[in-house]
């Protein structure tokens, strides 16, 4: 918390407003649709007249969830089931379950059996992005639309086009914020920006725009306390609670890009007009047919195809087939954001990210990028051992005045 | 002490200082076959045939007698045999390493390469075996995501180390074989996997080649069904001590002549054993796999306590006969119909069916620490089976890593479980 005071301009100024905005914007509970995985096509949910909100889970009833899901299964998955047991989702329209890994598959089974929160659709996201995968992805998006229609929603060409454009505006706004993180010193605190990113995943379109405007106001920007001497890191990995970001702030580390499932990966942009985005640059060349403005889209199928293509062609997460593209992306992020190292935050028992470690470590070390793996129980608490590891990593990777990678 | 049995001889040779070289020397396999022919420790012809099959296939994979590819458990090996290649299962090799007492060496090697100790020990040991040079380097890696995420991820890493091509089949979990879109999706991937195999083997796989292996696969299935039908008898003519070994063939056998011969012989073996009194008191269904490192669990259970493993979940024939005229689609349907994949209700229904079919008194689920598929649903199964009045025990442990398993504790729990079965019976 010391760092929150130290870098308080942004965080302390914005966070109460963020909370108020998110609180104000929550519409009728019955219009909410919960989601878990960043591959969920949120635009379809918005187009159907619902508000998607990210389920982050809660450790409050995680023990109760442990009755149904064993302790050697992803704690995030158990925390999500535990949050359902708290009754927070009572009365919502439902949730969209994505079978992204074995653990999410088990959550789907447990969710249907032990909660009374309706399942709008269970979607399988293909692990590749070729034509076969695309055909199957289309069937999954259509299945999601059918589920939303059963829940009382309607998806039209106009509503989907509006939802896609709004989504792009939000992603572009997020990219604008990230652009300032490339500066030395970084413009925002990592914890503050990540919290904003999490809030964006629970906000409606109008509130999201308002949230993105907050840090743009100069009174909340943080230019006075940062000196450029703080070590800069890329944070990658699976889901993580804000506790780890707070901890990193507290030891004086700037997370200049939070690429985890909890934040950056949900707000990725491959928009053509984001010229400065490395993700844009990488994917633009590989998939030129993606048109973020969808001009000329007159049929629903065209828009669905666009969405399916976009989700499959993003920078892949660790579950997807090509590992190389993701690893190259992390290397390019570290260079572009002048980072001194990469910290991988992996929730325990997360197979996709744990299996990635040998390859990722090897690739980063080959590039001379220091690397730290933190395995955690999702809700990260500032305990001594972890603190010592972080401090040791910072000492090892950074000296005042030392240049970035 | 000098080795006494065939198994002891293999163990002494492989784990010795020249073990790696022995694995790659053709003479080793000639010696192994010679010793096998003279061995008298086999009480079933099928077990001897299966050992012979394992020696032959290992020789091909290790010595380059035939090009080898790695396959994950449940990948359709029919395609591999059609291309004239040899499938090699690293998961089976981990079980063998554990039984030879070599797993800890492999696990340590994997730990040093950043494989978390919370990952599946089958895959960690395989990674370590590759690092240590004990596993053959394949020409390609073929994996499927159904049931298990770990296998394909391990293969991704291994393909990077070896520098060989990788193909991963993505199998949708929500769909069953009746979902035509899913069948088309999986079949189209199998077609690409086959193209990779053709490239590796430099051989065009004709429709006749595929038909031939599908026919062998169906023939194998036919005898497997017969075996399972015979296993319904009381007392159980084939118990866990022996039956677990044949799971090897479900991983590496489909599409091979060798697997057909083994199962055909197994039918004969079981017919000879029927009605042999063996003190059967309870009939158990075993879920997932057993611990492969040296331990007394199964022996104690079956010989001392009279609780026989009458059936194993992984020996169930859950798929329909394959269609020779539509091989890829029917293999896709087979993959999609696995009861252990997708909604837990599928597995529950399959277990209840097995309980009824094999006259089961109680179910034991062996929870392999790193397995999200099997242990992930352990408690949901418990509740569902309790509702059906089926006694159920979760035995937490590890199939490969003996350090992660307390035998004494497991025996105590088993004995408590059997007491409960006894009370129910009385």
PDB file of C-alpha atoms in Angstrom, chain B residues 79-80 82-83 142 189-199 205 210 328:
ATOM      1  CA  UNK B  79      -3.445 -43.552 -39.088  1.00  0.00           C
ATOM      2  CA  UNK B  80       0.118 -44.229 -37.990  1.00  0.00           C
ATOM      3  CA  UNK B  82      -1.640 -47.046 -42.259  1.00  0.00           C
ATOM      4  CA  UNK B  83       1.382 -44.898 -43.056  1.00  0.00           C
ATOM      5  CA  UNK B 142       0.945 -36.385 -33.047  1.00  0.00           C
ATOM      6  CA  UNK B 189      -7.791 -32.398 -38.853  1.00  0.00           C
ATOM      7  CA  UNK B 190      -7.190 -36.143 -39.030  1.00  0.00           C
ATOM      8  CA  UNK B 191      -6.823 -35.732 -42.785  1.00  0.00           C
ATOM      9  CA  UNK B 192      -4.060 -33.205 -42.194  1.00  0.00           C
ATOM     10  CA  UNK B 193      -2.441 -35.434 -39.586  1.00  0.00           C
ATOM     11  CA  UNK B 194      -2.466 -38.218 -42.162  1.00  0.00           C
ATOM     12  CA  UNK B 195      -0.841 -35.908 -44.695  1.00  0.00           C
ATOM     13  CA  UNK B 196       1.944 -35.239 -42.199  1.00  0.00           C
ATOM     14  CA  UNK B 197       2.392 -38.977 -41.671  1.00  0.00           C
ATOM     15  CA  UNK B 198       2.576 -39.487 -45.429  1.00  0.00           C
ATOM     16  CA  UNK B 199       5.233 -36.816 -45.611  1.00  0.00           C
ATOM     17  CA  UNK B 205      -1.579 -43.822 -47.829  1.00  0.00           C
ATOM     18  CA  UNK B 210      -6.676 -47.085 -44.316  1.00  0.00           C
ATOM     19  CA  UNK B 328     -11.604 -40.485 -40.838  1.00  0.00           C
TER      20      UNK B 328
END
